[in-house]
């Protein structure tokens, strides 16, 4: 079929371009951490930017509102409750005020950031999770279940916590023979994929503690690897070849004998951190110490992983934060935003699809995961799974008031009494846990009744916004039809 040779693959993301924000919109004078741990050092959500920073006598990270720009004063308050350097930070997907931090002091702490940011140094966490015997370097919140957090430490142990009660609910201590490099939940949180220093990719059921699939030598190189679950269940990994070339590979868990696709990049030393957008099925590769961010589209057509373009700058990145889709500017067709860490600066970089129309581009913004959890922690622990609850981004996104968010703010106050226990407590614990459940359920019901008028008002506002958008489309189309009719009349009259 020689006539197909010149056909260019069609994709609305072929012309995505990246643009750094102007210097006045950057955050300056931040002492980004020099810790030698391969993490992004930054976490972003629609409300806040958090950056792990250098600090003497312990570990700290800075939290500022996402609208913040300009110089950060050296006396600005930080979150500084850890006794050793902080290695990883992750915002809760279900509450934009809750952030977890993992540290070399072998603990994980959960913090509640007040609206507007910090006004004084924060040293007291709402929950402290102690279960690892060595430093903790990886955090991963459950994508759909409320208050479920997975942690991985240099003791080769994975722990799953119920943050609401401070309980260690699952522990996988014999699945990995060596250091764990990365952990990622699948779309509904029923399984996780991990990569380890033994070069193996594992798919694990955390509730049963069983390894479902193993692929030895995913990448031949000895340097750290990463793995992320895609929304269709496939797994994308980054690593190094035997010749120290950086690689990206796509795997089908149904058959791990051979990768579906392999792409080789270059011979740089920086670990490639993959950031995956399930709405566009795009993967962004950000290498530590690189001056570039590469982006790819994953499709069902061979060769499956399609290179789109790369963003290049003069200065290398120390790390990067990836903003969730709820925070992007839909009016500017922004489909992704990075916060690139320099040595003393945070620089936003927007990924945009150029469009002339001012209307909402529904094909660029399918319904995305909202902040409302699909399950409570106890429901997931009991064996239930559920996909994310989706929200529309038409007209921008505003987080609805959440009954779960209210529970989170009051619930952890009960946690310190057992937050220090890494192992299941005495026999009386189940009784107290079940007694807690009754008021919890009651709270959900009463909250639902009192907030019903609010929800109805929000629904009405959403319908009005959609009607306005539809009206704008109709007006635009009617003007276009009118113009075409005038042109047709001129043609028929012989004026053209």
Short mmCIF file of N, CA, C and O in Angstrom, two decimals, residues 27 40-51 64-67 89-93 96 99 275 320-327 337-341 346 348:
data_model
loop_
_atom_site.label_atom_id
_atom_site.label_comp_id
_atom_site.label_asym_id
_atom_site.label_seq_id
_atom_site.Cartn_x
_atom_site.Cartn_y
_atom_site.Cartn_z
N UNK A 27 8.66 31.97 41.05
CA UNK A 27 8.90 32.10 42.49
C UNK A 27 10.41 32.05 42.70
O UNK A 27 11.06 31.08 42.31
N UNK A 40 10.81 14.04 42.67
CA UNK A 40 10.53 15.29 41.96
C UNK A 40 10.75 16.52 42.82
O UNK A 40 10.82 17.63 42.29
N UNK A 41 10.84 16.36 44.16
CA UNK A 41 11.11 17.44 45.12
C UNK A 41 10.02 18.50 45.15
O UNK A 41 10.15 19.52 45.84
N UNK A 42 8.94 18.28 44.42
CA UNK A 42 7.89 19.30 44.32
C UNK A 42 6.55 18.62 44.13
O UNK A 42 6.45 17.56 43.49
N UNK A 43 5.51 19.19 44.74
CA UNK A 43 4.15 18.68 44.55
C UNK A 43 3.22 19.88 44.39
O UNK A 43 3.35 20.88 45.10
N UNK A 44 2.30 19.78 43.42
CA UNK A 44 1.42 20.91 43.10
C UNK A 44 -0.02 20.42 43.03
O UNK A 44 -0.30 19.31 42.58
N UNK A 45 -0.94 21.26 43.49
CA UNK A 45 -2.36 21.02 43.28
C UNK A 45 -3.02 22.36 42.95
O UNK A 45 -2.32 23.39 42.90
N UNK A 46 -4.33 22.40 42.69
CA UNK A 46 -4.93 23.68 42.29
C UNK A 46 -4.85 24.79 43.33
O UNK A 46 -5.13 25.95 43.00
N UNK A 47 -4.46 24.48 44.56
CA UNK A 47 -4.36 25.51 45.60
C UNK A 47 -2.94 25.91 45.95
O UNK A 47 -2.66 27.08 46.19
N UNK A 48 -2.02 24.92 46.05
CA UNK A 48 -0.71 25.18 46.63
C UNK A 48 0.42 24.57 45.80
O UNK A 48 0.24 23.60 45.07
N UNK A 49 1.61 25.16 46.00
CA UNK A 49 2.87 24.57 45.52
C UNK A 49 3.68 24.22 46.76
O UNK A 49 3.84 25.04 47.67
N UNK A 50 4.19 22.99 46.81
CA UNK A 50 5.05 22.56 47.92
C UNK A 50 6.40 22.15 47.34
O UNK A 50 6.46 21.41 46.36
N UNK A 51 7.48 22.64 47.96
CA UNK A 51 8.83 22.36 47.49
C UNK A 51 9.70 21.95 48.68
O UNK A 51 9.71 22.63 49.71
N UNK A 64 3.37 27.35 49.48
CA UNK A 64 2.86 28.68 49.16
C UNK A 64 1.64 28.54 48.25
O UNK A 64 1.52 27.54 47.53
N UNK A 65 0.73 29.51 48.28
CA UNK A 65 -0.41 29.48 47.36
C UNK A 65 0.05 29.45 45.91
O UNK A 65 1.09 30.03 45.57
N UNK A 66 -0.72 28.80 45.06
CA UNK A 66 -0.30 28.63 43.66
C UNK A 66 -0.25 29.97 42.94
O UNK A 66 0.43 30.11 41.93
N UNK A 67 -0.95 30.97 43.46
CA UNK A 67 -0.93 32.29 42.83
C UNK A 67 0.31 33.10 43.22
O UNK A 67 0.53 34.19 42.68
N UNK A 89 7.08 14.32 48.92
CA UNK A 89 5.85 14.96 49.37
C UNK A 89 4.77 14.71 48.31
O UNK A 89 5.05 14.70 47.12
N UNK A 90 3.54 14.48 48.76
CA UNK A 90 2.43 14.23 47.85
C UNK A 90 1.15 14.83 48.43
O UNK A 90 0.81 14.57 49.59
N UNK A 91 0.43 15.59 47.61
CA UNK A 91 -0.87 16.12 48.03
C UNK A 91 -1.93 15.04 47.93
O UNK A 91 -1.90 14.21 47.02
N UNK A 92 -2.89 15.07 48.84
CA UNK A 92 -4.02 14.15 48.77
C UNK A 92 -4.86 14.49 47.54
O UNK A 92 -5.15 15.67 47.29
N UNK A 93 -5.29 13.49 46.77
CA UNK A 93 -6.13 13.79 45.60
C UNK A 93 -7.55 14.18 45.99
O UNK A 93 -8.31 14.65 45.15
N UNK A 96 -7.41 19.27 48.89
CA UNK A 96 -6.29 20.09 48.46
C UNK A 96 -5.55 20.76 49.62
O UNK A 96 -4.56 21.47 49.39
N UNK A 99 -1.45 17.22 52.84
CA UNK A 99 -0.22 16.79 52.19
C UNK A 99 0.52 15.80 53.09
O UNK A 99 0.51 15.94 54.32
N UNK A 275 5.53 11.53 33.99
CA UNK A 275 4.29 12.14 34.48
C UNK A 275 3.21 11.80 33.46
O UNK A 275 3.32 12.17 32.28
N UNK A 320 10.56 18.63 39.36
CA UNK A 320 9.41 19.25 38.71
C UNK A 320 8.12 18.82 39.39
O UNK A 320 8.00 17.67 39.82
N UNK A 321 7.18 19.72 39.48
CA UNK A 321 5.83 19.40 39.97
C UNK A 321 4.87 19.40 38.80
O UNK A 321 4.98 20.23 37.89
N UNK A 322 3.92 18.47 38.81
CA UNK A 322 2.95 18.31 37.72
C UNK A 322 1.57 18.65 38.25
O UNK A 322 1.09 18.01 39.18
N UNK A 323 0.95 19.67 37.69
CA UNK A 323 -0.35 20.14 38.17
C UNK A 323 -1.47 19.22 37.66
O UNK A 323 -1.50 18.88 36.48
N UNK A 324 -2.39 18.85 38.57
CA UNK A 324 -3.52 18.03 38.15
C UNK A 324 -4.41 18.82 37.20
O UNK A 324 -4.41 20.05 37.20
N UNK A 325 -5.19 18.11 36.39
CA UNK A 325 -5.99 18.74 35.35
C UNK A 325 -7.00 19.73 35.93
O UNK A 325 -7.40 20.68 35.24
N UNK A 326 -7.38 19.56 37.18
CA UNK A 326 -8.34 20.49 37.79
C UNK A 326 -7.79 21.91 37.89
O UNK A 326 -8.54 22.85 38.10
N UNK A 327 -6.47 22.06 37.77
CA UNK A 327 -5.88 23.38 37.98
C UNK A 327 -5.46 24.12 36.72
O UNK A 327 -5.05 25.27 36.80
N UNK A 337 0.60 21.56 33.04
CA UNK A 337 1.51 22.60 33.54
C UNK A 337 2.53 21.98 34.48
O UNK A 337 2.16 21.21 35.37
N UNK A 338 3.78 22.30 34.21
CA UNK A 338 4.87 21.87 35.08
C UNK A 338 5.37 23.05 35.91
O UNK A 338 5.28 24.21 35.47
N UNK A 339 5.89 22.74 37.07
CA UNK A 339 6.60 23.73 37.87
C UNK A 339 8.04 23.23 37.99
O UNK A 339 8.34 22.33 38.76
N UNK A 340 8.89 23.82 37.16
CA UNK A 340 10.28 23.37 37.05
C UNK A 340 11.12 23.99 38.16
O UNK A 340 11.09 25.20 38.39
N UNK A 341 11.89 23.13 38.87
CA UNK A 341 12.74 23.60 39.95
C UNK A 341 14.14 23.89 39.43
O UNK A 341 14.80 23.02 38.87
N UNK A 346 11.41 28.59 41.09
CA UNK A 346 10.37 27.70 40.57
C UNK A 346 9.76 28.39 39.36
O UNK A 346 9.23 29.51 39.47
N UNK A 348 7.03 28.14 36.23
CA UNK A 348 5.91 27.42 35.60
C UNK A 348 6.12 27.29 34.09
O UNK A 348 6.62 28.22 33.44
#
